[in-house]
Coordinates of C-alpha atoms in Angstrom, one line a residue:
Chain A
M1 CA 94.4 62.8 83.8
N2 CA 93.9 66.5 83.9
E3 CA 97.5 67.4 84.4
R4 CA 98.8 65.6 81.4
L5 CA 95.7 66.7 79.4
Q6 CA 96.2 70.3 80.3
R7 CA 99.9 70.1 79.3
M8 CA 99.0 68.4 76.0
Y9 CA 96.3 71.0 75.4
G10 CA 98.8 73.8 76.1
E11 CA 101.2 72.3 73.7
L12 CA 98.5 71.8 71.1
V13 CA 97.3 75.4 71.3
A14 CA 100.9 76.7 71.1
R15 CA 101.7 74.6 68.0
R16 CA 98.5 75.6 66.3
A17 CA 99.0 79.4 66.9
P18 CA 97.6 81.1 63.8
A19 CA 100.2 82.8 61.6
D20 CA 97.7 85.5 60.5
R21 CA 94.7 86.7 62.5
T22 CA 92.1 86.9 59.7
G23 CA 90.0 84.2 61.4
C24 CA 90.3 85.8 64.8
P25 CA 87.6 88.0 66.4
S26 CA 88.3 91.7 66.4
P27 CA 89.5 93.4 69.7
E28 CA 86.0 94.9 69.9
E29 CA 84.4 91.5 69.7
L30 CA 86.7 90.3 72.5
L31 CA 85.7 93.3 74.5
R32 CA 82.0 92.5 74.1
L33 CA 82.8 89.0 75.2
A34 CA 84.6 90.2 78.3
E35 CA 81.8 92.6 79.1
R36 CA 79.3 89.7 78.6
R37 CA 77.4 91.5 75.9
V38 CA 77.4 88.6 73.4
P39 CA 74.3 86.5 72.8
E40 CA 74.7 82.8 73.8
A41 CA 74.5 81.6 70.2
S42 CA 77.6 83.6 69.3
R43 CA 79.3 83.3 72.7
V44 CA 79.9 79.6 72.6
P45 CA 81.6 79.5 69.2
L46 CA 83.5 82.7 70.0
L47 CA 84.9 81.3 73.3
D48 CA 85.6 78.0 71.5
H49 CA 87.9 79.8 69.1
V50 CA 89.5 82.0 71.8
M51 CA 90.3 79.0 74.0
A52 CA 92.0 77.2 71.0
C53 CA 93.9 80.3 69.9
A54 CA 97.2 81.2 71.5
Q55 CA 96.9 84.8 70.3
C56 CA 93.3 85.5 71.3
R57 CA 93.3 84.1 74.8
P58 CA 95.8 86.5 76.4
E59 CA 94.0 89.4 74.7
L60 CA 90.7 88.3 76.2
D61 CA 92.3 87.8 79.6
L62 CA 93.7 91.4 79.4
L63 CA 90.2 92.8 78.6
R64 CA 88.5 90.6 81.2
S65 CA 90.9 91.9 83.9
I66 CA 90.0 95.5 83.1
V67 CA 86.3 94.7 83.0
A68 CA 86.6 93.0 86.4
A69 CA 88.5 96.0 87.8
G70 CA 85.8 98.3 86.4
E71 CA 83.0 96.3 88.0
R72 CA 84.8 96.2 91.4
S73 CA 85.4 100.0 91.4
R74 CA 81.9 101.0 90.3
P75 CA 80.2 101.3 93.7
A76 CA 83.2 102.7 95.4
R77 CA 82.9 106.3 94.0
M78 CA 86.6 106.6 94.4
P79 CA 88.0 107.3 90.9
M80 CA 91.6 107.5 91.9
L81 CA 91.4 104.1 93.5
A82 CA 89.4 102.9 90.5
L83 CA 92.3 104.1 88.4
A84 CA 94.8 102.4 90.6
A85 CA 92.8 99.2 90.5
S86 CA 92.6 99.4 86.7
L87 CA 96.2 100.1 86.3
L88 CA 97.2 97.3 88.7
V89 CA 94.9 94.9 87.0
V90 CA 96.2 95.9 83.6
A91 CA 99.7 95.2 85.0
G92 CA 98.5 91.9 86.3
A93 CA 96.9 91.0 83.0
A94 CA 100.0 92.0 81.2
L95 CA 102.0 89.6 83.3
L96 CA 99.4 87.0 82.6
W97 CA 99.8 87.8 78.9
Q98 CA 103.5 87.4 79.3
T99 CA 103.3 84.2 81.1
L100 CA 100.6 82.7 78.9
R101 CA 102.8 83.1 75.8
P102 CA 103.7 79.7 74.3
G103 CA 106.4 78.2 76.4
R104 CA 105.5 80.3 79.5
P105 CA 102.5 78.5 81.0
M106 CA 100.9 80.1 84.0
Q107 CA 99.3 78.1 86.7
R108 CA 95.9 79.3 88.0
G109 CA 94.3 78.7 91.4
G110 CA 92.4 80.3 94.2
G111 CA 90.3 83.3 93.2
P112 CA 90.9 85.4 90.0
G113 CA 94.6 86.1 90.2
A114 CA 94.9 85.3 94.0
E115 CA 97.3 82.4 94.2
V116 CA 99.8 83.6 96.7
V117 CA 98.1 84.1 100.1
L118 CA 99.1 87.3 101.8
L119 CA 99.3 87.1 105.6
A120 CA 100.4 90.5 106.9
P121 CA 99.7 93.4 107.2
G122 CA 96.0 92.8 107.1
P123 CA 93.8 94.5 104.4
G124 CA 93.6 98.2 104.9
A125 CA 95.9 98.2 108.0
A126 CA 96.9 101.6 109.4
L127 CA 100.6 101.3 110.4
A128 CA 102.8 103.5 112.5
D129 CA 106.0 101.7 111.4
P130 CA 107.2 100.4 108.1
P131 CA 105.5 97.0 107.7
A132 CA 106.9 93.5 107.5
L133 CA 105.3 92.0 104.5
V134 CA 104.4 88.4 105.0
W135 CA 102.8 85.7 102.8
Q136 CA 102.3 82.0 102.7
R137 CA 105.0 79.8 101.2
V138 CA 104.1 78.6 97.7
P139 CA 105.4 75.0 97.1
D140 CA 108.2 74.9 94.5
A141 CA 108.7 78.7 94.6
I142 CA 112.3 79.7 94.0
R143 CA 111.8 83.4 94.6
Y144 CA 109.2 86.0 95.1
R145 CA 108.9 89.3 93.4
L146 CA 107.2 92.2 95.2
E147 CA 105.8 95.4 94.0
L148 CA 104.9 98.4 96.2
L149 CA 102.6 101.0 94.6
D150 CA 101.2 104.3 95.7
A151 CA 97.5 105.1 95.7
E152 CA 97.6 106.2 92.1
G153 CA 99.2 102.9 91.0
G154 CA 102.7 104.3 90.5
V155 CA 105.5 101.9 91.3
V156 CA 107.3 102.9 94.5
A157 CA 109.6 99.9 94.8
R158 CA 110.2 96.6 93.1
W159 CA 112.4 93.9 94.7
S160 CA 112.8 90.1 95.0
T161 CA 113.4 87.7 97.9
E162 CA 113.7 84.0 98.5
D163 CA 112.0 84.3 101.9
T164 CA 108.3 84.6 102.7
A165 CA 108.7 87.8 104.7
T166 CA 110.4 91.0 103.8
A167 CA 110.6 94.7 104.5
V168 CA 110.4 97.6 102.1
P169 CA 114.1 97.9 101.1
D170 CA 114.2 101.7 101.5
A171 CA 111.6 102.5 104.3
G172 CA 112.3 106.2 103.5
V173 CA 109.9 106.0 100.5
L174 CA 107.0 105.5 102.9
R175 CA 105.3 108.8 103.7
D176 CA 103.1 109.4 106.7
G177 CA 99.4 109.6 105.9
A178 CA 100.0 108.0 102.4
E179 CA 98.2 104.8 101.2
Y180 CA 100.2 102.0 99.5
Q181 CA 99.4 98.8 97.8
W182 CA 101.5 95.7 97.4
W183 CA 101.4 92.3 95.7
V184 CA 103.6 89.3 95.4
R185 CA 104.5 87.1 92.4
A186 CA 106.0 83.7 93.1
V187 CA 108.3 82.3 90.5
L188 CA 108.3 78.5 90.5
T189 CA 111.0 75.9 89.6
D190 CA 109.2 75.1 86.3
N191 CA 109.3 78.9 85.5
T192 CA 105.5 79.3 85.9
Q193 CA 104.3 82.1 88.1
R194 CA 101.6 82.6 90.7
R195 CA 100.4 85.9 92.0
S196 CA 98.7 87.4 95.0
E197 CA 95.8 89.7 95.4
V198 CA 96.7 93.4 95.6
R199 CA 96.5 94.5 99.2
R200 CA 96.4 98.0 100.7
F201 CA 97.9 99.6 103.8
R202 CA 98.2 103.1 105.1
M203 CA 101.0 104.8 107.0
R204 CA 99.7 106.8 109.9
Chain B
M1 CA 104.3 90.8 76.6
D2 CA 107.7 91.9 78.0
E3 CA 108.5 94.4 80.8
A4 CA 108.5 97.2 78.3
G5 CA 105.0 96.1 77.2
I6 CA 103.7 96.2 80.7
D7 CA 105.0 99.7 81.2
E8 CA 103.5 100.6 77.9
V9 CA 100.0 99.7 79.1
F10 CA 100.6 101.1 82.5
Q11 CA 101.7 104.5 81.2
E12 CA 99.2 104.7 78.4
V13 CA 96.2 105.0 80.8
R14 CA 97.9 107.5 83.0
I15 CA 99.0 109.7 80.0
R16 CA 95.6 109.7 78.5
L17 CA 94.0 110.8 81.8
W18 CA 96.6 113.5 82.4
R19 CA 96.2 114.7 78.8
T20 CA 92.5 114.9 79.0
L21 CA 92.0 116.0 82.6
G22 CA 95.3 117.9 83.2
S23 CA 95.5 117.8 86.9
G24 CA 95.5 115.3 89.8
E25 CA 92.5 117.1 91.2
R26 CA 90.5 116.7 88.1
I27 CA 91.5 113.1 87.8
S28 CA 90.4 112.6 91.4
G29 CA 87.0 113.9 90.4
A30 CA 86.7 111.9 87.2
P31 CA 83.8 109.4 87.2
A32 CA 84.9 105.8 87.5
S33 CA 83.1 105.0 84.3
Y34 CA 85.4 107.5 82.4
V35 CA 88.5 105.9 83.9
Y36 CA 87.2 102.5 82.9
R37 CA 86.6 103.5 79.3
T38 CA 90.1 105.0 79.2
A39 CA 91.6 101.7 80.4
V40 CA 89.5 99.7 77.9
S41 CA 90.4 102.0 75.0
A42 CA 94.1 101.8 75.9
A43 CA 94.0 98.0 76.0
I44 CA 92.1 97.8 72.7
D45 CA 94.7 100.1 71.1
L46 CA 97.5 98.0 72.5
I47 CA 96.0 94.8 71.1
R48 CA 95.6 96.4 67.7
R49 CA 99.2 97.6 67.7
R50 CA 100.5 94.2 68.7
R51 CA 98.5 92.5 66.0
V52 CA 99.9 94.9 63.4
R53 CA 103.5 94.5 64.7
R54 CA 103.1 90.7 64.6
E55 CA 101.8 90.8 61.0
E56 CA 104.6 93.2 59.9
S57 CA 107.3 91.0 61.5
L58 CA 105.8 87.9 59.9
D59 CA 105.7 89.6 56.5
E60 CA 109.4 90.6 56.9
R61 CA 110.3 87.1 57.9
L62 CA 108.4 85.6 55.0
D63 CA 110.0 88.0 52.6
S64 CA 113.5 87.2 53.7
H65 CA 113.0 83.5 54.6
P66 CA 110.0 81.7 53.3
V67 CA 109.9 79.2 56.2
T68 CA 107.4 76.9 57.7
A69 CA 106.8 77.0 61.5
V70 CA 109.3 74.9 63.4
P71 CA 108.3 74.6 67.1
D72 CA 111.0 74.8 69.7
P73 CA 112.3 71.2 70.2
A74 CA 112.4 71.8 73.9
R75 CA 108.7 72.3 73.9
R76 CA 107.9 69.2 71.9
L77 CA 107.0 67.0 74.9
E78 CA 104.2 65.2 73.2
S79 CA 104.3 63.5 69.8
D80 CA 102.5 65.2 66.9
E81 CA 100.4 62.1 66.7
S82 CA 99.1 62.4 70.3
L83 CA 98.3 66.0 69.8
E84 CA 96.5 65.4 66.6
R85 CA 94.4 62.7 68.3
L86 CA 93.6 65.1 71.1
E87 CA 92.7 67.8 68.6
H88 CA 90.3 65.4 66.8
A89 CA 88.8 64.1 70.0
I90 CA 88.1 67.6 71.3
A91 CA 86.6 68.5 67.9
E92 CA 84.1 65.6 68.2
L93 CA 82.7 66.8 71.5
I94 CA 79.3 68.4 71.6
A95 CA 79.7 72.2 71.3
S96 CA 78.5 73.1 74.8
R97 CA 80.8 70.4 76.4
R98 CA 83.7 71.2 74.1
V99 CA 83.9 74.9 75.1
V100 CA 83.8 74.0 78.8
V101 CA 86.5 71.4 78.3
R102 CA 88.7 73.7 76.4
M103 CA 88.4 76.4 79.1
H104 CA 89.1 73.9 81.8
L105 CA 92.2 72.6 79.9
A106 CA 93.3 76.1 79.4
G107 CA 93.4 76.5 83.2
Y108 CA 90.3 78.4 84.0
H109 CA 88.4 77.7 87.2
L110 CA 84.8 76.5 87.1
S111 CA 83.5 79.8 88.5
E112 CA 85.4 81.7 85.8
I113 CA 84.0 79.4 83.1
A114 CA 80.5 79.8 84.4
L115 CA 80.9 83.5 84.5
M116 CA 82.2 83.8 81.0
L117 CA 79.6 81.6 79.5
E118 CA 76.8 83.1 81.7
W119 CA 75.7 79.7 82.8
S120 CA 75.1 78.4 86.4
E121 CA 78.0 76.7 88.1
G122 CA 75.8 73.5 88.3
K123 CA 75.2 73.4 84.6
T124 CA 78.9 74.2 83.9
R125 CA 80.1 71.5 86.3
N126 CA 77.8 69.0 84.7
L127 CA 78.9 69.8 81.1
L128 CA 82.6 69.7 82.2
Y129 CA 82.1 66.3 83.9
R130 CA 80.4 64.9 80.9
G131 CA 82.8 66.5 78.5
L132 CA 85.8 65.1 80.2
A133 CA 84.3 61.7 80.4
D134 CA 83.6 61.8 76.6
L135 CA 87.1 63.1 75.9
R136 CA 88.6 60.3 78.0
Q137 CA 86.6 57.7 76.0
L138 CA 87.4 59.2 72.6
L139 CA 91.1 59.3 73.5
S140 CA 91.1 55.8 74.8
A141 CA 89.5 54.6 71.6
R142 CA 92.4 56.3 69.7
G143 CA 95.0 54.6 71.9
V144 CA 95.8 57.7 74.0
E145 CA 95.8 56.9 77.7
V146 CA 95.8 59.9 80.0
D147 CA 94.6 58.4 83.3
A148 CA 98.0 57.4 84.5

């Protein structure tokens, strides 16, 4: 039941996308919703609108991703990593935005955004040699897109593979003592996408 | 949002931090709350810009071609009638069940739904279960079978 209903609902929302946004909540209202600062009496109708609006939903997802990154980084007292997390999550949310556009449905599963399971290297691994990046096969995936970022969230390398293991194409970009982060996006046969968590490793 | 849009958000936060703080050292010392507010503000501005762009492009299209929306035929997998019935059936659900059902059909997990609504997972699960049962019944009464 759910699969067809979800498809029907996606189509319904796409077809009813509002031409003008006068009836939509402001970006600030969406932020209050993402930060859970809206009283219940307003929260339910607001979310009811957002979930039925092809324009508002990706906007809320973008803001929710940033709020979640902010909440995760708060106790860490590591602003640069917080920045990296925010940037990465913004990038992730932007991808979500992209894939949630009408005609580009995105499948969800696992934790928030964690649908491709990374296997190696383990979280926070300290490596002497350039790593082999390994993840679990995603059914129906036709290729995987990888992104390697530095500690500040800057993109170091982007590449694709059809395999579930790969090495950084140019290992020369990896500097000793530097920290890196990587994540994988699986592109499926139906053109939907799934993504992994962002995982860190350090070169010794 | 296209690749250029992703870069736009990505760069915006970095540029704002560099402009305000000037050096990597000062950015390193910036409180996480400041970085957070910068990211939020960049995202809000991006949303605003995109809304304006959309309106402008719509105005331009309406000025040159007063058209009605014609969905892409490739995406018309369901008949208008089925979708209309679904729309009416959802509208008939009790508000607390309807919002949970909408979020579920939009692809959110139970834990995300509970978090956004600030309800317990137990309450959310119960509302979802009942909401989907109501929806199934309402659709069936309208001749839309979705169990197959």
